[in-house]
Each structure stands twice: as C-alpha cells, then as structure tokens.
Coordinates of C-alpha atoms and ligand atoms in Angstrom, one line a residue:
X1 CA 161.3 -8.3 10.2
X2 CA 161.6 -5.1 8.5
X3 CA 164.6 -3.7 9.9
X4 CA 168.1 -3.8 8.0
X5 CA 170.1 -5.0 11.1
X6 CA 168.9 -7.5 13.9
X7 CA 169.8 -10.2 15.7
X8 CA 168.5 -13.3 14.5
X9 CA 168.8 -17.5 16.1
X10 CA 171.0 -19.7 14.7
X11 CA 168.7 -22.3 13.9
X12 CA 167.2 -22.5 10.3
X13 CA 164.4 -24.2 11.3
X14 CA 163.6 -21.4 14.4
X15 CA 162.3 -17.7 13.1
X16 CA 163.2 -16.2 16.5
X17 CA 165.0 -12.7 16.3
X18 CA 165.7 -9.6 18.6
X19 CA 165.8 -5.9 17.7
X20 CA 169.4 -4.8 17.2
X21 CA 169.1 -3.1 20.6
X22 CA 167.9 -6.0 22.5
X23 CA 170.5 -7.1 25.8
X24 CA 169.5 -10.8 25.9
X25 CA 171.6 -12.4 23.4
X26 CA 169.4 -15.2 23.4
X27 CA 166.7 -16.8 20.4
X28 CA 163.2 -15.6 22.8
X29 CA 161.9 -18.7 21.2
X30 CA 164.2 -21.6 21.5
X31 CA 166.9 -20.3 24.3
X32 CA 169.6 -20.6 21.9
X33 CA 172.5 -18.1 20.0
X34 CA 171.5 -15.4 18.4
X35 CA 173.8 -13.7 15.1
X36 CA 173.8 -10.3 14.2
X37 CA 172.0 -10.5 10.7
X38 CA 171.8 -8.0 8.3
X39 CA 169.9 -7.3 5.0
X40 CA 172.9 -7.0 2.9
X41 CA 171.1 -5.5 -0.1
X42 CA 169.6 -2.9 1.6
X43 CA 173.3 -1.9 2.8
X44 CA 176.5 -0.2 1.1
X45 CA 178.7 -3.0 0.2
X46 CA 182.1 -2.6 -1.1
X47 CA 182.7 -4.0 -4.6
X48 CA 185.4 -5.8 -3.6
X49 CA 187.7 -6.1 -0.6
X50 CA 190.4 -3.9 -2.6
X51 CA 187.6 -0.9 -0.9
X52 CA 189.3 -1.0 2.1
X53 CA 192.9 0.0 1.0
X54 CA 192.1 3.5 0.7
X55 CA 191.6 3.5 4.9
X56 CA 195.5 3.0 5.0
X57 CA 195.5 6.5 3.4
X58 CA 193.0 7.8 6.3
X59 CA 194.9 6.9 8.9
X60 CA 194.3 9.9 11.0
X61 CA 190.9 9.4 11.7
X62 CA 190.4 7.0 14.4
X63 CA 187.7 4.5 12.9
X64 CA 190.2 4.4 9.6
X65 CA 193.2 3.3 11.8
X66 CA 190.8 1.1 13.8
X67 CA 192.2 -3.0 12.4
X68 CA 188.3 -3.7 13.0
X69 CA 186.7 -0.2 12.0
X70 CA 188.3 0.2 9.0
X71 CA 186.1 -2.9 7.7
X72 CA 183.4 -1.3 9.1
X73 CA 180.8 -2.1 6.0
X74 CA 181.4 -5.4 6.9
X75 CA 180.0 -5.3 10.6
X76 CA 177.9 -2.3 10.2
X77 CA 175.7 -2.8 13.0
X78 CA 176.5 1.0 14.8
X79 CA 176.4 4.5 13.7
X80 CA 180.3 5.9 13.7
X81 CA 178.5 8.2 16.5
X82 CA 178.9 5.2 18.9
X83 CA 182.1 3.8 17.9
X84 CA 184.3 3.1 20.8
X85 CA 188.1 2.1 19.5
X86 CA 191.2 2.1 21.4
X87 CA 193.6 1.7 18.5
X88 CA 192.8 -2.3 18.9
X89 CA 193.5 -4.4 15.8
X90 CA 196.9 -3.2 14.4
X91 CA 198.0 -6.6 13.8
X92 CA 199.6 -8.1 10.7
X93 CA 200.5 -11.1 9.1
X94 CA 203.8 -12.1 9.5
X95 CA 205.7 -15.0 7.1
X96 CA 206.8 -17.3 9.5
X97 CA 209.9 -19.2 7.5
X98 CA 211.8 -19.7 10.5
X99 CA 209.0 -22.1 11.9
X100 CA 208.6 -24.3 8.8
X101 CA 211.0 -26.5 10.0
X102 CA 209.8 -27.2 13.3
X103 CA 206.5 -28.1 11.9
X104 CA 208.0 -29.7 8.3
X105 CA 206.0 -27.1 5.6
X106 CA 207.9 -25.6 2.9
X107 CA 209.4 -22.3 3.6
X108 CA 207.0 -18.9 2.6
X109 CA 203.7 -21.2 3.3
X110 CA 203.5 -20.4 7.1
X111 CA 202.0 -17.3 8.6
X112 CA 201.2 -15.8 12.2
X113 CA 198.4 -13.5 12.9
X114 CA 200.3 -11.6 15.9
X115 CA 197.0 -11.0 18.0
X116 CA 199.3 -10.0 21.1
X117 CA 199.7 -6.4 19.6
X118 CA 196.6 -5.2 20.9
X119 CA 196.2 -2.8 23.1
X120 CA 195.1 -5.1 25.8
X121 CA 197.7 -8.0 24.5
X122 CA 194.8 -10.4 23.2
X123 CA 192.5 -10.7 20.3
X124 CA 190.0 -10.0 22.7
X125 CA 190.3 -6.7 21.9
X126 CA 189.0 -7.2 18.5
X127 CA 186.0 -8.2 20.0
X128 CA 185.9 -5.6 22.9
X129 CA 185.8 -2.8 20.3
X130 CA 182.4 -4.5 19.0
X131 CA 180.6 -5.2 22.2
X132 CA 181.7 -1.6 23.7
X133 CA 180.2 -0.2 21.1
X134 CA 176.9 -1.9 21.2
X135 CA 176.9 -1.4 24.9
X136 CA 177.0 2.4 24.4
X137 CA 174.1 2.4 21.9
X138 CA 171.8 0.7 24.3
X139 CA 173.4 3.1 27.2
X140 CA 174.4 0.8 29.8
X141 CA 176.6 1.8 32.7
X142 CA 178.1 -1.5 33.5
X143 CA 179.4 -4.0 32.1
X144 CA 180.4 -7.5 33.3
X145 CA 181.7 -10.8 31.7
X146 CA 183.6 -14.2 33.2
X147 CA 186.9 -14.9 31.9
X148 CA 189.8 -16.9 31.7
X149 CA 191.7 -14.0 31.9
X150 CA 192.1 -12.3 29.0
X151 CA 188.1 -11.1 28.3
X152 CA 188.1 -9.2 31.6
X153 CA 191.6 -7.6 31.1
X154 CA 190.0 -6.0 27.6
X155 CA 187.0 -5.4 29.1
X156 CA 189.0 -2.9 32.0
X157 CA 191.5 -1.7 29.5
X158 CA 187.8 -0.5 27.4
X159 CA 186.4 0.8 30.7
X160 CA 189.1 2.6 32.2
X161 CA 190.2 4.0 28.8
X162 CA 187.2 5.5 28.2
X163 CA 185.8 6.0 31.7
X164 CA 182.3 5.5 30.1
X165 CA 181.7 2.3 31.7
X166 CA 182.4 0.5 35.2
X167 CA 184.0 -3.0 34.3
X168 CA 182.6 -6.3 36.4
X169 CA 184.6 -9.4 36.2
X170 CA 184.4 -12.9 37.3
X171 CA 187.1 -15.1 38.0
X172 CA 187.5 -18.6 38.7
X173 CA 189.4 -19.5 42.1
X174 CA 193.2 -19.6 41.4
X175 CA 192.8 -20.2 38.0
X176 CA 193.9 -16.8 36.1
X177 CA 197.5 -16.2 34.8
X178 CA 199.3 -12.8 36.7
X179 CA 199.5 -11.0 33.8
X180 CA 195.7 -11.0 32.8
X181 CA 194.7 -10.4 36.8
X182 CA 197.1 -7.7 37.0
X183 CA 195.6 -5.8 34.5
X184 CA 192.0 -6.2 35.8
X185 CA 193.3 -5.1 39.1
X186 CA 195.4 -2.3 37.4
X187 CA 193.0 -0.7 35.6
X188 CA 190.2 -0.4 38.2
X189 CA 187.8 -2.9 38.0
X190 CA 185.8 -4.8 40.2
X191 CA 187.1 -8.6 40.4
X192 CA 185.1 -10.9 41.7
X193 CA 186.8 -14.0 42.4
X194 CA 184.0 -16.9 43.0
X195 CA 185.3 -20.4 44.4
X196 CA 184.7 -22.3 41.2
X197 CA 186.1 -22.7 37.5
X198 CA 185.6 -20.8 34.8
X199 CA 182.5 -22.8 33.5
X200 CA 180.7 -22.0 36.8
X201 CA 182.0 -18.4 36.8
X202 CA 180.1 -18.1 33.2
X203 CA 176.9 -19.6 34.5
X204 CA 177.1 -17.0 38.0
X205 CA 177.7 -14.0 35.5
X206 CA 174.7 -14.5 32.8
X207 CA 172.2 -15.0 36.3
X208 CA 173.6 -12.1 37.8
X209 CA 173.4 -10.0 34.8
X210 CA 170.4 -10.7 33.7
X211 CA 168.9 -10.0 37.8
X212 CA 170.7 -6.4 37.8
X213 CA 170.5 -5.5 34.1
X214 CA 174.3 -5.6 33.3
X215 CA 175.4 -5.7 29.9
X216 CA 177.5 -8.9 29.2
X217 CA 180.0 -9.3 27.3
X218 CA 181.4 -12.5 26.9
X219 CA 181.2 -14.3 23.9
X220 CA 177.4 -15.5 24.3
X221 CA 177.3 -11.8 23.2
X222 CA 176.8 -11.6 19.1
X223 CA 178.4 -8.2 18.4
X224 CA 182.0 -9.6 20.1
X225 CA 181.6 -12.0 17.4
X226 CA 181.5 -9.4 14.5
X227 CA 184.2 -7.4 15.8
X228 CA 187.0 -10.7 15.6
X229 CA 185.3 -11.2 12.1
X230 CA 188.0 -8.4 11.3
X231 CA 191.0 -10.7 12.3
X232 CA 189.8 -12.6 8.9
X233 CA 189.7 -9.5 7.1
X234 CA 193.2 -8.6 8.2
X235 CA 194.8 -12.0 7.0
X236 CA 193.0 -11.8 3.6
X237 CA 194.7 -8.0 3.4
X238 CA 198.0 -9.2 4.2
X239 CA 197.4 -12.2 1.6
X240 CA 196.7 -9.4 -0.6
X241 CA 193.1 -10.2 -0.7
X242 CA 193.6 -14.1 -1.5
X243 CA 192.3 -17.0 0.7
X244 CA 194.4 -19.4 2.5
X245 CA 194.0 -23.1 2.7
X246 CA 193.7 -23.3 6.3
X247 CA 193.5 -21.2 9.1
X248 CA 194.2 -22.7 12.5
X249 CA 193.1 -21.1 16.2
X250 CA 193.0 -22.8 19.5
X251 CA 189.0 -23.4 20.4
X252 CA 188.2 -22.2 24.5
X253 CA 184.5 -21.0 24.8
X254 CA 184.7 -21.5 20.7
X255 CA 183.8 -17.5 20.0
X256 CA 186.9 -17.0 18.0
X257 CA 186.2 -20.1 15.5
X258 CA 182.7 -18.9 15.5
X259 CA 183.5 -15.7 14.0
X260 CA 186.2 -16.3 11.3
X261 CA 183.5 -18.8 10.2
X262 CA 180.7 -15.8 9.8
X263 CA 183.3 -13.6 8.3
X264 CA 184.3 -16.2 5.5
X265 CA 180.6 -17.2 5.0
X266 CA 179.3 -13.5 4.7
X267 CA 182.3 -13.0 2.4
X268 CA 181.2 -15.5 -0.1
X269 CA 177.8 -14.6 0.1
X270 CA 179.0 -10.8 -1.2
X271 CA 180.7 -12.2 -3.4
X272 CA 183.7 -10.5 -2.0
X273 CA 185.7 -14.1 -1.9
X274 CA 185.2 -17.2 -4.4
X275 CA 185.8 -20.2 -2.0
X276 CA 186.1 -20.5 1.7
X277 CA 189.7 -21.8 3.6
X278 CA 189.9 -24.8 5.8
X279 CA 189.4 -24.3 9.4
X280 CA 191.2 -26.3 12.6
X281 CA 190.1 -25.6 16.2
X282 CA 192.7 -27.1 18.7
X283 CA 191.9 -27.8 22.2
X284 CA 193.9 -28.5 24.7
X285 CA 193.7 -32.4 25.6
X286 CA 193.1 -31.5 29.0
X287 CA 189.8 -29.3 27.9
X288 CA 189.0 -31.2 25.0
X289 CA 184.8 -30.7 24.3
X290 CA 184.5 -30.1 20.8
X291 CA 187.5 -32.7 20.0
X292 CA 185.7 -35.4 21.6
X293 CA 182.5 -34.4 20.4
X294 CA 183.2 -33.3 16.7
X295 CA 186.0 -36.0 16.1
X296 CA 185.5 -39.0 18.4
X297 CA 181.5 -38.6 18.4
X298 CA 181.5 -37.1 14.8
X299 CA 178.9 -34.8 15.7
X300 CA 178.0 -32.2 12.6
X301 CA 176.1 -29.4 12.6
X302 CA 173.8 -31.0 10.2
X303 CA 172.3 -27.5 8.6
X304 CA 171.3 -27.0 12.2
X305 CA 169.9 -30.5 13.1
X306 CA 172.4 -31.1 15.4
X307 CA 172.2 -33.8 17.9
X308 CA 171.2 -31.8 20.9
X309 CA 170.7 -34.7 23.4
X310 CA 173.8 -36.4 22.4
X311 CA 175.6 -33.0 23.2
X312 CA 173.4 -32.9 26.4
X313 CA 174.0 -36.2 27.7
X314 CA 178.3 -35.3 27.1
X315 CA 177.8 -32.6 29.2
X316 CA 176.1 -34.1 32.2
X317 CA 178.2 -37.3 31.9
X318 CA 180.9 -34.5 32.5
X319 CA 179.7 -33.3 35.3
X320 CA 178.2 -36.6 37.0
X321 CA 182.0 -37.7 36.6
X322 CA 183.3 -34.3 38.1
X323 CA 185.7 -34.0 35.1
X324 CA 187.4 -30.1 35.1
X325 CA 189.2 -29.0 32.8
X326 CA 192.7 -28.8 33.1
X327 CA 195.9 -27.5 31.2
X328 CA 198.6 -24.4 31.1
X329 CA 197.0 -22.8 28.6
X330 CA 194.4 -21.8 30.8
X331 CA 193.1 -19.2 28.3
X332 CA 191.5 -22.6 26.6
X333 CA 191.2 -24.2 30.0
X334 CA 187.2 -24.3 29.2
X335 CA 184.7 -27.5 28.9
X336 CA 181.4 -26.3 28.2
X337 CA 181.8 -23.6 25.4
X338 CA 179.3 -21.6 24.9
X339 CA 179.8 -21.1 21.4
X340 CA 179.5 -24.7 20.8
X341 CA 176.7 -24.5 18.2
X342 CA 178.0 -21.9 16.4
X343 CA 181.6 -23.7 15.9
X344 CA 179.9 -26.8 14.6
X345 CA 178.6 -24.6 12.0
X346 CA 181.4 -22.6 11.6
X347 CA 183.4 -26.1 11.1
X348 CA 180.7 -27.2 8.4
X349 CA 181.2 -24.0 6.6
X350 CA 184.6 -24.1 6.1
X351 CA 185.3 -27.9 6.1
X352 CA 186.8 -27.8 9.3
X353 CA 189.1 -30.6 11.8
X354 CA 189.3 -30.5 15.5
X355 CA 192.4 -31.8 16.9
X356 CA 193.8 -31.5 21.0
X357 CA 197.5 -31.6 21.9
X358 CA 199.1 -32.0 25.0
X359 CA 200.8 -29.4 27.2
X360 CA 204.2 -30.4 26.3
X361 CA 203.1 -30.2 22.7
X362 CA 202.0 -26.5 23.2
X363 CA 205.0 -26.0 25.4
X364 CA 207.3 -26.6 23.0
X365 CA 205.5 -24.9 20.0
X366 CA 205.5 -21.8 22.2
X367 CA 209.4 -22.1 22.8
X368 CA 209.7 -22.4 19.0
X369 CA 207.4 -19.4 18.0
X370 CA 209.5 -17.7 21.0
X371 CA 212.7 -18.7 19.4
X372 CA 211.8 -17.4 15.6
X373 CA 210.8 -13.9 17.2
X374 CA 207.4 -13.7 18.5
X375 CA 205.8 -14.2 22.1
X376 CA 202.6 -15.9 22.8
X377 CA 201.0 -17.3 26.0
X378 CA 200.9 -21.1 26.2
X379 CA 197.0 -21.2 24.2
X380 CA 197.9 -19.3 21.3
X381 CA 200.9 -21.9 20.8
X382 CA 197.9 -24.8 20.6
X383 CA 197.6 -23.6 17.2
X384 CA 201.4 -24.4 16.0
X385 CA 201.1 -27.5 17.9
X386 CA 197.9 -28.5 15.6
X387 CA 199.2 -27.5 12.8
X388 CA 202.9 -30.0 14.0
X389 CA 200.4 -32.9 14.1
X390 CA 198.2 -32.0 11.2
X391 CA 201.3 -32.2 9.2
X392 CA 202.5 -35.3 10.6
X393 CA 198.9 -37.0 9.8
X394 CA 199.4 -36.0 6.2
X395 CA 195.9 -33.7 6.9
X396 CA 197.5 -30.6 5.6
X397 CA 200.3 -30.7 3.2
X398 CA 203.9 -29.1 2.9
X399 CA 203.0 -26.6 0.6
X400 CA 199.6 -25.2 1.5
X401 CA 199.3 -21.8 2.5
X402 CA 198.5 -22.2 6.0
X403 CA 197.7 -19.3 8.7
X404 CA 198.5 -19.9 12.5
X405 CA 196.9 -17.1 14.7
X406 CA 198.6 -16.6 17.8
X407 CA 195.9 -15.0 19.9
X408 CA 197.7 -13.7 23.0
X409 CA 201.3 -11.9 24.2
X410 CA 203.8 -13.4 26.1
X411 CA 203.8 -11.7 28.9
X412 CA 200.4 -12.5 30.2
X413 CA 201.6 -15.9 31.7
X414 CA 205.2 -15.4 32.7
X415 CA 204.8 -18.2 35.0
X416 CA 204.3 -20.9 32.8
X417 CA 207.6 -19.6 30.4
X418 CA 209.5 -19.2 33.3
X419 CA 208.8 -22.8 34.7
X420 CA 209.3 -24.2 31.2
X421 CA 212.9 -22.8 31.4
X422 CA 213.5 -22.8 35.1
X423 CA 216.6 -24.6 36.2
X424 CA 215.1 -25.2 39.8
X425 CA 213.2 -29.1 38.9
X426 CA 210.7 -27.6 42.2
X427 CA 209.2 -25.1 40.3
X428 CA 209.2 -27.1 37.1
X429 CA 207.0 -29.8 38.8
X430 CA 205.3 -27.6 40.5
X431 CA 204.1 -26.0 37.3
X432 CA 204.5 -28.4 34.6
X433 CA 205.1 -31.5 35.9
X434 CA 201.8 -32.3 37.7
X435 CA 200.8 -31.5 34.4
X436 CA 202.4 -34.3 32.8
X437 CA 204.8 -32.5 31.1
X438 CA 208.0 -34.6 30.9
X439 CA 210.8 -32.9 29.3
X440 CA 211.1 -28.5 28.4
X441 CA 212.6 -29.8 25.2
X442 CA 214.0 -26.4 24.0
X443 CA 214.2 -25.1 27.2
X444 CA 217.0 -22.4 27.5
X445 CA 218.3 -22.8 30.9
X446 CA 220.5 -19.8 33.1
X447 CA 223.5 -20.0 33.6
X448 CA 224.7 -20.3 36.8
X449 CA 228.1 -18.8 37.9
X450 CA 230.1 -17.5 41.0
X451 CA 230.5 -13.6 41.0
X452 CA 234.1 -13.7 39.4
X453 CA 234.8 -12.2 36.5
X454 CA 237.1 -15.0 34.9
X455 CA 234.5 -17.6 35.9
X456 CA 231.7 -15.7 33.7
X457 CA 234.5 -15.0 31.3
X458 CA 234.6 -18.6 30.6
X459 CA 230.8 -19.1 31.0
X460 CA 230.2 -16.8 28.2
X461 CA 232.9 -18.6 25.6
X462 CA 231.7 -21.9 26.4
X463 CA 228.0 -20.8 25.5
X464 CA 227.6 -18.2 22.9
Ligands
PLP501 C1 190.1 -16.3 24.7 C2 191.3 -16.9 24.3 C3 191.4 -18.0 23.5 C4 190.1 -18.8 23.2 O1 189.3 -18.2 22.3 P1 187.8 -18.6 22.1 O2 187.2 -17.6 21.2 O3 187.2 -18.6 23.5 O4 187.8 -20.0 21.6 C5 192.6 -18.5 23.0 N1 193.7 -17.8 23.3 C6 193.7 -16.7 24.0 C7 195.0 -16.0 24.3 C8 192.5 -16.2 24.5 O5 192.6 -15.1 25.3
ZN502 ZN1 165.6 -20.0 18.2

C-alpha cells in the first residue's frame, strides 16, 4: 500500500486494509477492526508535543480552538477543507484534592478529565468531530449509529449544528436516560426506538446501514477512535507534557480504552513520549465482558493471537443463558463490545487491569465527585469507584499520579441522582433498589417543612 493514510486490520498476522475513503470499517479479508494507519515518516510530525502550545495563541481560528483539531498532526487523516468542529474538546484537567480522601491517595496525585464540557455533554463529542469529518470527505448524507444514549445525542448535536447531515439513531426499548433522548428528540433527528437492548440495536444498525449505504458512526467506526485519541493529548498538556501512572475510564462498547491505547502507542512510536501509563477499564458488574474475560478468564491479546473461540464460546454462553446486561450507568450498560479486540490490545500496550463495581459503588463515587464540585452521570463515576478498589487492593499506590476521566455531565441522567437522594423510599426502589443498591450513603436528603416561616427558620439553623 502506497498511500500515506489508510485503514488497516488489526491483526498482525492479516495484511487486509481499506482506502482511507472506504465506509466498511471492516478487514475485507478476515471480518475484523480496521485502524486508521498512517505512514508517519512520510508526514509532518511535531518535534515534540511542546508543538502544540502555540495553538493556545491561535485561538481564533476554529481548528486551533478545536481540543481535538489543535492536535491535528496527530490524527491527520482529513484535509482542514473537511474539518467539521463544533467547539468540542475544551476540557481540562482538573486536580482533584478534595477526592483523595474518599479514595485514600495523597493529596495533588488525583485528577479528572471533565469530559462533560462538551458541547453535547459527553466525550462522545471528541469522537463525533472525527467521524463527521470523514463522513463529509466521502459525501454521505446520512448518518446513523445505535447508542446508549450519549453517541446519538452527539451525533444530532453534529447534524443539526451543521445542517449537513440527517442524524439516524437507534435505541434500545426503555433503556436511554432523559437527558440523552431529549436531546436526540430536541435537535431533530430521527429515533428509532427498536424493542431490544442496546446490543441488538448495534447489530439492527450495521445491517441496515450497510443495505441503504448509511455512514455509521459508532465506535466500530476507526476515525471516532482517532478523534478521542485527543482526550490523551489533553491530559498530557495539562501534566505539562508528562505521563501519568495510570489512567482509568469506565469500558462500555470499549472505544474509549481503545483509543487512549493508540494515542499512547503512536506517541512512543514518535518518540513524542518515553514510556506508556497504566491503563484500568471498569465495568459495571452488572455488564461485566471484558472483566470476566480479561481477569477471571485471563484472556490477552497475545500480539494478536487472541483466543477467538474462547471469546466466542463467552458470548454464546451469554446468550444461550439470556444474560442482559443490567446497571444505572446505562452509558456502560453493554455486553458484547465491539471494540473488544482492540481493548485487549490496548490493555497489553499499556499494562492494563480490568476491574467491575457495583452500582452502589458508582453511586456513591458519583455523590463524592458531586460533592468536591463536578457532575457526572452514574458511568463516568465507575472510574472513581475503580480507582476506590484499586487502592484498597494495594494495585495502585497513594502517591501515583493517577488520572480519572469522567466521561459524561450530570444532567444527562437526572433520574438516577434524583432517586439516589430522594426521600420518597418508592422511587428509590423503584430506581435503585431493584438494582441492589442498599443504602444512598451520602445521600443529601430535602428537607421537609410546613409553609411557616418560623418552622423553616428552625429547619435552616438545625441544618446549615
Ligand atoms: C459511551 C460512554 C461510555 C463508554 O465508553 P466506551 O468507549 O463505549 O467504552 C462511558 N461513559 C459515558 C458517559 C459514555 O457516554
Ligand atoms: Zn484482517
């Protein structure tokens, strides 16, 4: 392959590729993922990461204030002609010292990537920016993806921002957070709501794309991957270019793990970083795949010899048994991740543990991060609750440099905050307690009081 950028399988041991402009997303020879590959020495590569400081002083131009574009050399897959950015990715690193107690680390050795700042309130965004793009350089006119949620509110906010494309989106029954459907519904696009979860929503949405010749864009799709490479870049910056020990994320269709493993790979390979962090991907233990796989199966990518069957065989046993998956944070409420190969290599790369916690554990962690200033939907909390247990195991230590990404805002699931602090025990079952979840530790009840102005007199004095 002469070309500079293409797509290219994951397997080492399969030579299938794609041209850069090819919709399938798929290895033409073994069926499987695809990355976007580049020849990096034929390519303008910064020196060094220091590069990209001057884009702070370029702020005016869109693809300079861009949080993904401004690393642009770093997924250069697109002419700037086709550059699509909604003023996603201005998210920074925050020191989280208020937290370290909560999960025992020594103060100024915890920090949040704040991914609810986007435009659309995710991290998808990151992504969205990427696949837009691509979409427009190939020229389609629709574009459709399934989603927990929080993929098909970018993919409106893209469409209807732009007007350049009409937005698809497929929805399990029942199982989407208000916040996320209302901003499908808000910003125009067509939901389709199948009866089924979100795996069979994924499965409905590559057949019908590929039968009417929509462009996809969930996470199967490479160029989403290279755009939420730029979260990486943006915690290295606000490190001041150095690398953490770990970074955590929760793990749902495993796109997000998948990418901050390319970005730190390619990285090294510049010679742009010297060593790679730690990764942990934490599941929910009520959609917990790659936890049972990686860490009770210790299944390894294996330089891409992975046990296939064995992955097969955990798959239909799921399905023979009728086993969905189930928790609040339904942004990671996912069982067969497409992305699965790809975070087993990701996880090799970079040394990586897998760990689940419960939904009282993410419940709480969420209160917490609420508590020290920041609000995140239940999933993004799995990653504080990880990082609680990794502690407690002794895995990570008090005084590594460890960086929590909290990958979605508060408000997209008011529902499950609301129930967590409700004072009304029907709405609390209802919500949480079929859930197992026992006891809203930090929950920060209303107070009730008769309309009288003495009795809130006293309500106030006795509480604050
Ligand atoms: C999509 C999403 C996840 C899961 O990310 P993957 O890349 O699918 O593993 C986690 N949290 C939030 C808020 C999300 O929207
Ligand atoms: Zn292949």
């Amino acid at each position: 392959m002469s070309e500079r950028i293409y797509q290219r399988c994951i397997q080492p041991d399969c030579a299938g590729t794609l041209a850069v402009d090819d919709t399938r997303f798929l290895c033409p020879r073994c069926g499987g993922l695809v990355d976007v590959a580049y020849e990096w020495s034929r390519l303008p590569v910064p020196p060094s990461l220091r590069f990209f400081e001057q884009r702070w002083a370029e702020r005016q131009d869109p693809l300079s204030c861009s949080g993904v574009w401004r690393f642009r050399e770093l997924l250069p897959f697109a002419e700037p002609r086709w550059i699509m950015t909604i003023g996603e990715g201005q998210t920074i690193l925050q020191q989280a010292d208020g937290l370290c107690g909560y999960v025992n680390m020594n103060r100024g050795r915890l920090y949040l990537q704040y991914e609810g700042l986007n435009p659309s309130g995710s991290f998808k965004d990151n992504g969205m920016t990427a696949a837009f793009t691509h979409a427009r350089m190939v020229g389609a006119r629709r574009a459709a993806c399934a989603s927990t949620g929080n993929t098909s509110a970018s993919l409106a906010v893209f469409c209807s921002a732009t007007g350049l494309m009409r937005a698809i989106i497929f929805i399990g029954s029942g199982k989407i957070a208000y916040g996320k459907l209302a901003q499908a519904l808000d910003h125009g696009a067509l939901t389709i709501q199948i009866a089924g979860d979100f795996d069979d929503a994924m499965q409905r949405v590559q057949q019908v794309s590929q039968q009417l010749g929509i462009y996809l864009v969930n996470s199967i799709n490479p160029f989403r991957l290279e755009g939420q490479k730029s979260i990486m870049y943006r915690v290295l910056e606000g490190l001041r270019w150095e690398v953490p020990d770990w970074v955590i994320v929760p793990g749902g269709n495993l796109g997000n793990v998948s990418a901050f493993g390319k970005a730190f790979f390619e990285l090294q390979q510049l010679g742009l970083i010297s060593r790679l962090p730690r990764l942990a991907v934490i599941n929910a233990a009520g959609a917990n795949t790659l936890y049972q796989l990686y860490e009770e199966q210790g299944i390894r990518w294996r330089a891409g010899a992975w046990p296939r069957q064995q992955v097969q065989e955990f798959f239909q046993q799921l399905q023979a048994q009728h086993r969905r998956a189930s928790t609040i944070a339904s942004a990671i409420e996912i069982n067969q991740p497409v992305n699965l190969p790809k975070a087993l290599r990701a996880l090799e790369w970079c040394d990586g543990v897998v760990r689940e916690v419960t939904d009282q554990e993410i419940l709480d962690a969420k209160a917490q991060v609420g508590v020290h200033g920041l609000g995140c939907e239940p999933a993004s909390a799995a990653s504080v609750a990880g990082l609680k247990r990794l502690r407690q195991e002794g895995v990570i230590s008090k005084d590594e440099r460890v960086v929590c990404v909290l990958t979605g805002h508060q408000l997209k699931d008011p529902t499950a905050t609301v129930a967590y602090h409700s004072t009304d025990p029907q709405m609390f079952e209802e919500v949480l307690g079929k859930r197992g979840v026992r006891r809203p530790t930090f929950a920060n009840r209303s107070v009730q009081v008769p309309n009288d102005l003495g009795e809130i007199i006293k309500a106030i004095e006795l509480y604050a």
